[in-house]
Amino acid sequence: MNRIRLLPEHVANQIAAGEVVERPASVVKELVENALDAKSTRISVEIQAGGRSLVRVSDDGLGMSRDDALLCLERHATSKITRAEDLSAISTMGFRGEALPSIASVSRFTLNTREHDGTIEGTEIVVNGGKIVAVKAGGGAPGTSVEVRQLFFNLPARRKFLRSEETESAHIQHYLTLAALAYPAVTFEFIKDGRMIWQLPGVKAEDKIAALRERLRGLYGADQKLLPVTFTGNLPIGASDEDNAAEEPAVDPALRVWGVIGAPGVSRSTRDEQHVFVNRRPVENRGINFALLEGYHTALMKGKYPVCALFIELDPSEVDVNIHPAKREVKFHHERAVRHIVADAVRKALLDFHTPAAVAKPEPKPAPAPLSLEPQAPAAPEHEPIELPNFPKLSKPLPNWPAPLPKSPEPSTLAVVAPPDQPVAHPHSSIPVPLLHVPLRLVGVIGKLYVVLESDRGLVLLDQHAAHERILFEQMLQRLEHQGTAPSQRLLLPETVELAARDTTFLREQLPTLTRLGVGLSEFGERTFLLDALPPFVKVSDPRRFILQLVDELKSVGQGVNTLRLGEHVIAKTVCRHAVKANDTLAGPELENLIEDLRHCQMPYTCPHGRPTIIEMNFKELEKKFGRTV
């Protein structure tokens, strides 16, 4: 007797449903993806009981003929691909043809569709548990409407594992949020238990970022400060990262990164508002998560995650979207190169926020207000090297740095002066104006720590310790950068470090880079390395842990790791000890110098540990706290 046999068609569909249809949100995802592939401009999603009793997705897309409607319920029937080679360059949201037959096999399924060819008659197909019950003529507007009732009615074990209605509804709304962000031009409606949750009109805008901002405003409100990201990089041609081949010079194909990210100080304790799209497909990718954290380096507190809606556009042949049953994860052909470009895009957006590349360097002008700190266009000041740990005192400005602005005998008014080539933004503009680019007037100091300032927008508070930390941190980094090759100090007792085979192969290729960084590491066996030298400012208590952290850093940012990264935590601790403390009383000129020095920093809005250096409470917030507005 044969022990191996072919499974019946309905059993195979139910097995496929176990991979594709995890919960009601999976049904919504597959149906909305089909609607988007059908070039829909309006998509309506209606659910009841968290999607258990009803999921209805209606669109105004291309629609289907009677024959196509019957064929789409067969396994692996699709209009997206025609041959195996198409799998290497997927440009549509769906492509495997498993969604509709899988959903129909575990629900009471109704499909109503009509083409845009002028015909009045459409097609209606009713399926119960994978068996076609009726095929008849139907009416309705052009497009497709799919109704899924009693999900998992024939699989009580699966239905038992569904969560509460609110939990399942939240998963559905989360996916619809991602779809709405990916396609701002499409109108989305979400109806829950007969009540309209939100209705997002399609945004018709030539500028992608402007359309994305409008869609974000409709979903989250307009309270968050978001920075635009526009960056283009080139992927290497040749072998992939896993081939361990030498990379050729970077040429086409190009990779474009665009979207919005949170301004310094905007973060979350979870990744709930971290949205990443690859060719408009919402994805999860650990490499991209690491790249975002790398881009925010020293601008994000430990345990915090960036807020972003970031779009990565590249040739479909450079990304594999077929590695996950639900298509949630993707794999890049050149993983490290993509990660490096994304990190550069985020870093450049943060730097441009305070130091726009297009702004010319103006001459400093005196301000009419007393202790008025008129913003200067942030230029890279050339100052003499500073001997550490003897940091300069704030009472004495650094050489060649702008002198404090002269005082005016009139202490009453605050002059609103915008830097040249950088006018003050319109109050309703969605692009935030850097806080250090607006005029500030010194009011006083509270608690011998927090400097109180006034701007034309409201109240500003500055943490003198955190601000001085950032200033000293960047001064020391500049000094070390100017030294070129890192100095190296021999260890009294060399240490041997044994690594896993995969880390060994990677580290062997990075030995020249480590030598440039001042790390004396050499092969000492098949999987063993000898550590005999380190940069003077790097203190290592556990050599193996240090090497593993170094491997992780190199994998994360490649050649972007420099001498400074190896001892950054030591530098941060050093400047923390030498920065002004909470009880150090500073005079007016010293505070002026502090803010002027902070304006010349590359990342002035956070200290080296990611804590904010300066915060703002605008007039709207003040009026709300005092009950003047609701």
XYZ file of C-alpha atoms in Angstrom:
630
model
C 0.000 0.000 0.000
C 1.353 3.393 -0.969
C 1.945 5.717 1.955
C 2.417 8.880 -0.119
C -0.646 10.360 -1.822
C -1.784 13.649 -3.289
C -3.844 15.854 -1.008
C -7.331 16.899 -2.134
C -7.566 20.384 -3.587
C -9.589 21.856 -0.711
C -7.108 20.462 1.860
C -4.190 21.999 -0.054
C -6.008 25.336 -0.096
C -6.610 25.177 3.654
C -2.917 24.426 4.235
C -2.017 27.411 2.069
C -4.525 29.466 4.048
C -2.600 28.611 7.196
C 0.395 30.452 5.732
C -1.374 33.297 3.952
C -4.382 33.907 6.240
C -3.136 34.294 9.778
C -5.928 36.561 11.033
C -8.598 38.921 9.616
C -5.902 41.544 8.990
C -4.264 39.086 6.570
C -7.512 38.934 4.578
C -7.666 42.732 4.414
C -4.016 42.880 3.374
C -4.389 40.447 0.485
C -7.606 42.016 -0.799
C -6.291 45.595 -0.576
C -3.101 44.570 -2.374
C -5.195 43.120 -5.206
C -7.198 46.361 -5.342
C -4.009 48.447 -5.550
C -2.625 46.219 -8.314
C -5.903 46.768 -10.181
C -5.094 50.526 -10.317
C -7.894 51.504 -7.946
C -8.320 55.150 -6.960
C -10.839 54.451 -4.184
C -10.790 51.555 -1.700
C -13.401 50.950 0.991
C -12.853 48.459 3.819
C -15.720 47.454 6.099
C -15.401 45.028 9.021
C -17.666 43.655 11.722
C -16.682 41.947 14.978
C -13.004 42.603 14.339
C -13.225 40.923 10.934
C -14.525 37.609 12.283
C -18.064 37.967 10.955
C -17.427 40.281 7.979
C -14.627 41.726 5.890
C -15.733 43.615 2.802
C -13.230 45.297 0.468
C -14.607 47.303 -2.457
C -12.628 49.146 -5.125
C -13.077 50.948 -8.429
C -10.243 49.111 -10.160
C -10.071 47.314 -13.485
C -12.544 44.577 -12.564
C -12.695 41.089 -14.143
C -14.641 39.286 -16.820
C -16.694 36.170 -16.001
C -13.935 33.806 -17.112
C -11.243 35.684 -15.185
C -13.443 35.769 -12.073
C -13.787 31.985 -12.150
C -10.104 31.470 -12.909
C -8.890 33.707 -10.067
C -10.286 31.173 -7.571
C -7.904 28.501 -8.836
C -4.606 28.046 -7.021
C -1.662 30.004 -8.441
C -3.818 31.759 -11.024
C -2.485 35.299 -11.441
C -2.173 38.111 -13.945
C 1.012 39.473 -12.353
C 3.619 37.037 -13.686
C 3.808 34.689 -16.662
C 7.179 32.932 -16.339
C 9.749 32.007 -13.709
C 12.066 34.874 -14.681
C 9.387 37.362 -13.563
C 9.957 36.291 -9.946
C 13.351 38.032 -9.989
C 11.781 41.444 -10.694
C 8.433 41.696 -8.891
C 6.863 45.132 -9.273
C 3.335 44.383 -8.023
C 2.011 43.964 -4.480
C 0.684 40.447 -5.091
C 1.938 37.842 -7.541
C 1.492 34.247 -6.305
C -2.240 33.809 -6.903
C -2.815 32.118 -3.534
C -4.848 34.776 -1.731
C -8.367 34.376 -3.140
C -8.533 30.538 -3.210
C -6.981 30.358 0.277
C -9.426 32.893 1.739
C -12.388 31.241 -0.010
C -11.445 27.840 1.451
C -11.845 29.028 5.068
C -14.831 31.394 4.826
C -18.169 32.138 3.196
C -16.868 34.084 0.235
C -18.662 36.319 -2.280
C -16.976 37.963 -5.274
C -18.764 40.638 -7.272
C -16.873 42.196 -10.183
C -17.455 44.190 -13.339
C -15.052 45.488 -15.988
C -14.679 49.074 -17.200
C -15.507 48.155 -20.796
C -19.010 49.615 -20.881
C -20.835 46.370 -20.117
C -23.747 46.607 -17.711
C -23.627 43.027 -16.486
C -21.073 41.889 -13.950
C -20.277 38.544 -12.316
C -21.121 37.281 -8.843
C -19.543 34.104 -7.439
C -20.479 32.562 -4.074
C -18.079 30.090 -2.424
C -18.584 28.255 0.903
C -15.549 26.598 2.412
C -13.798 26.285 -0.944
C -16.809 24.899 -2.863
C -18.415 27.091 -5.521
C -22.125 27.402 -4.663
C -23.339 29.829 -7.315
C -22.120 31.706 -10.361
C -24.567 34.312 -11.663
C -24.854 37.701 -13.276
C -24.397 40.617 -10.926
C -24.732 44.346 -10.919
C -22.915 47.172 -9.269
C -20.377 49.818 -10.179
C -17.288 48.926 -12.223
C -14.590 47.424 -10.064
C -14.484 44.545 -7.593
C -16.097 43.874 -4.245
C -15.062 40.893 -2.119
C -17.093 39.877 0.922
C -15.627 37.441 3.450
C -18.002 36.207 6.189
C -17.472 33.854 9.128
C -13.719 33.500 8.730
C -12.458 30.057 9.815
C -16.036 28.774 10.249
C -14.863 25.342 9.055
C -11.653 25.427 11.125
C -12.781 25.921 14.735
C -9.248 25.306 16.021
C -7.984 28.330 14.046
C -10.970 30.466 14.987
C -10.375 29.708 18.661
C -6.923 31.329 18.497
C -8.173 34.678 17.220
C -7.830 37.525 19.712
C -10.464 39.945 20.941
C -12.413 42.087 18.509
C -10.503 45.231 19.494
C -7.141 43.518 18.982
C -8.073 42.186 15.555
C -9.504 45.586 14.572
C -6.281 47.264 15.651
C -4.252 44.940 13.385
C -6.532 45.762 10.460
C -6.290 49.491 11.085
C -2.502 49.251 11.343
C -2.230 47.635 7.926
C -4.632 50.151 6.379
C -2.477 52.929 7.822
C 0.552 51.483 6.020
C -1.366 51.105 2.757
C -2.670 54.675 3.012
C 0.861 55.999 3.580
C 2.240 54.012 0.641
C -0.453 55.312 -1.739
C -1.431 58.890 -0.790
C -3.187 59.383 -4.159
C -5.722 56.642 -3.335
C -8.854 57.431 -1.308
C -9.282 55.068 1.651
C -12.394 54.451 3.743
C -12.460 52.349 6.903
C -15.827 51.356 8.377
C -16.002 49.417 11.641
C -19.279 47.927 12.882
C -21.254 50.352 10.731
C -19.353 53.428 11.936
C -16.953 55.401 9.738
C -13.553 55.377 11.459
C -11.739 57.521 8.908
C -12.083 58.651 5.357
C -8.856 59.770 3.719
C -9.280 61.628 0.439
C -6.686 61.053 -2.252
C -3.920 63.653 -2.242
C -3.170 65.030 -5.688
C 0.269 66.614 -5.406
C 3.268 66.606 -7.706
C 5.656 66.609 -4.755
C 5.726 63.139 -3.169
C 6.851 64.438 0.207
C 4.077 67.064 0.279
C 1.506 64.344 -0.467
C 3.007 62.131 2.236
C 2.846 64.971 4.783
C -0.808 65.558 3.950
C -1.597 61.862 4.418
C 0.328 61.791 7.717
C -1.626 64.818 8.848
C -4.848 62.969 8.132
C -3.711 59.897 10.072
C -1.740 61.298 13.020
C -2.522 65.014 13.176
C -0.069 67.876 12.659
C 1.758 67.920 16.002
C 4.928 66.014 15.104
C 7.979 67.792 13.717
C 9.153 65.849 10.671
C 12.135 66.463 8.400
C 12.155 65.727 4.661
C 14.550 63.090 3.336
C 15.701 62.995 -0.283
C 18.831 60.994 -1.034
C 20.170 58.978 -3.937
C 22.961 56.423 -3.738
C 24.423 53.824 -6.049
C 24.538 50.087 -5.475
C 27.623 48.120 -6.472
C 27.521 46.004 -9.594
C 28.660 42.434 -9.298
C 28.423 39.757 -6.630
C 26.048 40.040 -3.702
C 27.166 40.472 -0.096
C 27.030 36.731 0.533
C 29.462 35.974 -2.287
C 32.307 37.651 -0.362
C 33.654 39.082 -3.584
C 35.493 42.368 -3.864
C 33.039 45.154 -4.551
C 33.434 47.023 -7.790
C 33.142 50.817 -7.980
C 29.620 52.021 -7.192
C 27.653 52.722 -10.364
C 24.075 52.060 -11.444
C 21.630 50.678 -10.390
C 20.629 53.639 -8.253
C 18.787 53.510 -4.963
C 16.572 56.418 -3.900
C 15.525 57.109 -0.324
C 12.796 59.663 0.331
C 10.152 60.400 2.941
C 10.104 62.057 6.353
C 11.850 61.363 9.660
C 11.405 62.785 13.136
C 13.330 65.947 13.981
C 15.855 65.743 16.840
C 13.914 65.012 20.015
C 11.024 63.256 18.223
C 11.128 59.543 19.076
C 9.059 56.698 20.495
C 9.688 53.917 22.992
C 8.576 51.363 20.381
C 8.772 51.018 16.604
C 5.028 51.636 16.211
C 5.572 54.781 14.128
C 8.600 53.490 12.223
C 7.245 52.770 8.744
C 9.572 51.528 6.006
C 8.492 50.821 2.427
C 10.450 49.133 -0.338
C 9.023 49.971 -3.756
C 5.858 51.022 -1.869
C 5.575 47.663 -0.103
C 5.483 47.941 3.723
C 8.241 45.653 4.981
C 10.130 44.586 8.045
C 13.902 44.357 7.708
C 16.388 44.213 10.568
C 19.100 45.784 8.446
C 16.973 48.860 7.777
C 16.146 49.110 11.497
C 19.876 49.132 12.293
C 20.479 51.708 9.535
C 17.908 54.073 11.066
C 19.554 53.836 14.477
C 22.959 54.374 12.866
C 21.705 57.466 11.042
C 20.434 58.928 14.341
C 23.743 58.156 16.048
C 24.125 60.350 19.209
C 20.809 62.064 18.343
C 18.640 59.376 19.942
C 18.437 58.274 23.556
C 19.067 54.660 24.415
C 15.837 52.669 24.288
C 14.161 55.132 21.897
C 13.283 54.480 18.250
C 12.954 56.885 15.327
C 9.648 58.116 13.960
C 9.669 57.871 10.169
C 7.841 57.100 6.963
C 10.716 56.175 4.703
C 10.477 54.935 1.120
C 13.250 52.969 -0.558
C 13.063 52.772 -4.340
C 15.370 50.487 -6.299
C 15.355 48.114 -9.222
C 12.959 45.206 -8.437
C 15.698 42.773 -9.440
C 17.779 44.031 -6.480
C 15.259 42.870 -3.873
C 13.611 39.496 -3.203
C 10.041 39.857 -1.915
C 9.296 36.122 -2.050
C 11.094 34.967 1.093
C 8.127 35.233 3.492
C 4.695 33.579 3.120
C 2.914 36.819 4.007
C 5.453 38.986 2.113
C 6.241 40.976 5.261
C 10.012 40.591 4.933
C 12.317 41.255 2.002
C 15.926 40.431 1.227
C 18.263 42.784 -0.628
C 20.825 41.601 -3.148
C 23.374 44.030 -1.633
C 22.254 44.214 1.992
C 25.210 46.153 3.389
C 25.153 48.728 0.590
C 21.435 49.401 1.108
C 21.944 49.706 4.849
C 24.813 52.134 4.342
C 22.820 54.341 1.938
C 19.800 54.488 4.268
C 22.010 55.475 7.214
C 23.647 58.200 5.100
C 20.225 59.492 4.004
C 18.999 59.819 7.607
C 22.267 61.381 8.788
C 22.270 63.935 5.965
C 18.654 64.944 6.691
C 19.492 65.558 10.355
C 22.615 67.557 9.504
C 20.812 69.604 6.851
C 18.125 70.476 9.385
C 20.605 72.634 11.295
C 23.126 73.267 8.511
C 21.369 73.640 5.146
C 23.921 73.142 2.402
C 22.420 75.855 0.194
C 22.661 78.633 2.775
C 25.515 81.033 2.168
C 27.743 82.160 5.010
C 26.559 85.684 5.935
C 28.420 88.273 7.930
C 27.245 88.498 11.542
C 24.949 91.460 12.253
C 24.344 93.165 15.569
C 20.889 92.675 17.050
C 18.905 95.511 18.612
C 17.658 93.576 21.632
C 19.650 93.168 24.862
C 21.513 89.876 25.059
C 19.885 89.104 21.718
C 21.376 85.982 20.188
C 20.849 86.546 16.489
C 21.284 83.243 14.631
C 24.242 82.972 12.338
C 24.352 80.734 9.300
C 26.121 77.689 10.733
C 29.530 77.490 9.137
C 32.300 75.105 10.061
C 34.520 77.307 12.259
C 38.238 76.861 12.127
C 39.594 76.883 15.628
C 42.835 75.855 17.179
C 43.234 72.373 18.612
C 42.189 72.076 22.220
C 44.336 70.214 24.686
C 42.221 67.683 26.512
C 41.110 67.323 29.240
C 41.820 71.069 29.689
C 38.664 72.253 27.945
C 38.173 75.986 27.278
C 36.076 77.946 29.738
C 32.867 79.488 28.514
C 33.867 82.905 29.764
C 36.498 83.047 27.018
C 35.273 82.579 23.426
C 37.133 80.187 21.184
C 39.643 81.772 18.764
C 38.176 82.885 15.416
C 34.634 82.286 16.615
C 32.005 85.056 16.397
C 32.132 87.477 19.304
C 29.062 87.914 21.518
C 26.525 90.273 20.054
C 26.573 93.800 21.511
C 24.001 94.770 24.071
C 21.358 97.348 23.328
C 20.193 99.908 25.884
C 16.550 99.096 25.034
C 15.595 95.947 27.014
C 11.917 95.872 26.076
C 11.387 94.447 22.600
C 12.496 91.283 20.883
C 13.597 91.813 17.293
C 12.529 89.096 14.893
C 15.388 88.739 12.438
C 15.661 85.815 10.037
C 19.074 84.645 8.817
C 19.892 85.641 5.221
C 18.659 83.162 2.593
C 16.671 81.409 5.314
C 13.439 83.327 6.005
C 11.271 82.457 8.943
C 8.789 79.805 7.822
C 5.106 80.590 7.516
C 3.205 79.699 10.710
C 1.221 77.035 8.842
C 4.257 75.493 7.129
C 4.730 71.793 7.844
C 8.532 72.010 7.706
C 9.890 72.852 11.188
C 12.299 75.778 11.507
C 15.426 74.878 13.530
C 15.154 76.348 16.995
C 18.681 77.770 16.865
C 17.848 79.579 13.612
C 15.365 81.947 15.254
C 16.272 85.003 17.374
C 16.526 84.266 21.074
C 16.519 86.649 24.052
C 18.081 85.619 27.332
C 15.644 85.835 30.252
C 17.439 84.083 33.098
C 18.458 80.782 34.691
C 16.339 78.582 36.958
C 17.658 75.849 39.198
C 21.217 76.829 38.270
C 20.840 74.506 35.276
C 18.085 75.503 32.873
C 18.597 78.649 30.810
C 15.311 80.434 30.056
C 15.106 82.101 26.638
C 12.378 83.825 24.670
C 11.746 83.519 20.948
C 9.106 84.891 18.624
C 7.396 81.486 18.916
C 7.278 81.073 22.681
C 9.365 79.836 25.621
C 12.729 78.093 25.132
C 14.647 76.119 27.785
C 18.280 75.074 27.436
C 20.103 72.515 29.586
C 23.509 74.116 30.100
C 25.188 70.833 31.030
C 23.835 68.904 28.032
C 24.637 71.803 25.682
C 28.219 72.074 26.916
C 28.579 68.285 26.602
C 27.637 68.461 22.915
C 30.060 71.347 22.293
C 33.022 69.605 23.946
C 32.126 66.268 22.330
C 32.235 67.687 18.815
C 35.407 69.677 19.540
C 37.194 66.505 20.589
C 35.889 64.574 17.589
C 37.122 67.306 15.239
C 40.523 67.209 16.848
C 40.786 63.433 16.465
C 39.553 63.591 12.865
C 42.258 66.102 11.946
C 44.919 63.729 13.212
C 44.244 61.304 10.330
C 45.414 57.773 11.100
C 44.651 56.743 14.637
C 47.520 56.331 17.081
C 48.020 52.852 18.444
C 49.267 51.757 21.854
C 50.704 48.292 22.434
C 49.092 46.165 25.126
C 51.242 44.927 27.954
C 49.715 41.441 27.658
C 48.210 40.543 24.251
C 44.865 38.746 24.327
C 43.649 35.875 22.131
C 40.073 35.920 20.896
C 38.289 32.947 19.320
C 35.296 33.677 17.106
C 32.616 31.794 15.207
C 33.404 30.731 11.650
C 31.107 33.352 10.074
C 32.568 36.217 12.142
C 36.077 34.932 11.430
C 35.587 35.167 7.670
C 34.159 38.661 7.906
C 36.811 39.945 10.334
C 39.658 38.564 8.204
C 38.533 40.841 5.354
C 38.409 43.877 7.661
C 41.937 43.603 9.088
C 43.325 46.492 6.935
C 40.485 48.730 8.123
C 41.144 47.821 11.762
C 44.847 48.602 11.355
C 43.905 52.082 10.083
C 41.700 52.496 13.152
C 44.595 51.719 15.476
C 43.453 48.210 16.445
C 46.303 45.701 16.328
C 44.576 42.454 15.365
C 46.212 39.554 13.563
C 45.364 35.942 12.765
C 46.567 33.470 15.353
C 45.015 30.260 14.102
C 42.068 29.026 12.104
C 39.424 30.903 14.129
C 41.623 32.751 16.628
C 42.900 36.322 16.535
C 45.590 38.060 18.585
C 44.729 41.519 19.961
C 47.977 43.351 20.824
C 47.263 47.073 20.304
C 44.433 49.586 20.769
C 43.935 53.354 20.345
C 45.036 55.159 23.531
C 41.533 56.379 24.412
C 39.890 52.934 24.151
C 39.630 50.987 27.399
C 38.799 47.291 27.091
C 37.975 45.046 30.023
C 36.701 42.099 27.951
C 38.648 41.706 24.654
C 36.249 39.140 23.171
C 33.223 41.324 23.830
C 35.061 44.310 22.342
C 35.883 42.383 19.143
C 32.298 41.128 18.800
C 30.984 44.695 19.213
C 33.521 45.811 16.619
C 32.302 43.139 14.194
C 28.708 44.297 14.710
C 29.704 47.924 14.090
C 31.571 47.016 10.897
C 28.655 44.930 9.634
C 26.281 47.777 10.393
C 28.078 50.663 8.682
C 31.037 49.106 6.854
C 33.875 51.537 6.198
C 31.875 54.275 7.927
C 33.288 53.120 11.258
C 36.172 55.419 12.115
C 38.606 55.989 14.920
C 36.110 58.016 16.877
C 33.443 55.313 17.041
C 35.752 52.899 18.838
C 36.170 55.208 21.804
C 33.051 57.300 21.573
C 31.673 56.136 24.898
C 34.969 57.078 26.549
C 34.889 60.514 24.907
C 31.285 61.011 26.044
C 32.199 60.141 29.623
C 35.208 62.476 29.489
C 33.261 65.494 28.267
C 30.496 64.736 30.775
C 33.010 65.141 33.602
C 34.401 68.400 32.202
C 31.148 70.078 31.124
C 29.556 72.741 33.300
C 27.502 71.182 36.060
C 24.008 71.829 37.333
C 25.141 74.178 40.117
C 27.733 76.106 38.085
C 26.554 79.704 37.834
C 27.202 81.299 34.443
C 27.086 85.010 33.668
C 25.284 86.551 30.698
C 28.328 86.660 28.361
C 29.150 83.042 29.207
C 25.623 81.956 28.320
C 25.870 83.917 25.069
C 29.076 82.077 24.205
C 27.461 78.770 25.131
C 24.557 79.286 22.727
C 26.818 80.633 19.973
C 29.092 77.597 20.331
C 26.069 75.323 20.270
C 24.917 76.948 17.018
C 28.175 75.887 15.384
C 27.724 72.211 16.285
C 26.660 69.737 13.635
C 24.041 68.079 15.857
C 23.265 70.740 18.470
C 19.855 69.510 19.620
C 21.013 66.464 21.607
C 23.903 65.680 23.905
C 26.230 62.727 23.073
C 23.850 60.429 24.991
C 20.829 61.512 22.930
C 19.199 63.713 25.606
C 17.774 67.027 24.348
C 19.904 70.136 24.853
C 17.177 72.665 24.071
C 13.380 72.411 24.029
C 10.586 74.775 23.087
C 7.093 75.421 24.408
C 5.246 77.510 21.851
C 2.509 80.021 22.594
C -0.171 77.533 21.597
C 1.002 75.085 24.294
C 1.251 77.873 26.881
C -2.262 79.103 26.121
C -3.575 75.547 26.434
C -1.909 75.058 29.833
C -3.378 78.319 31.109
C -6.830 77.418 29.842
C -6.987 80.147 27.217
C -7.696 77.591 24.479
C -9.218 74.121 24.511
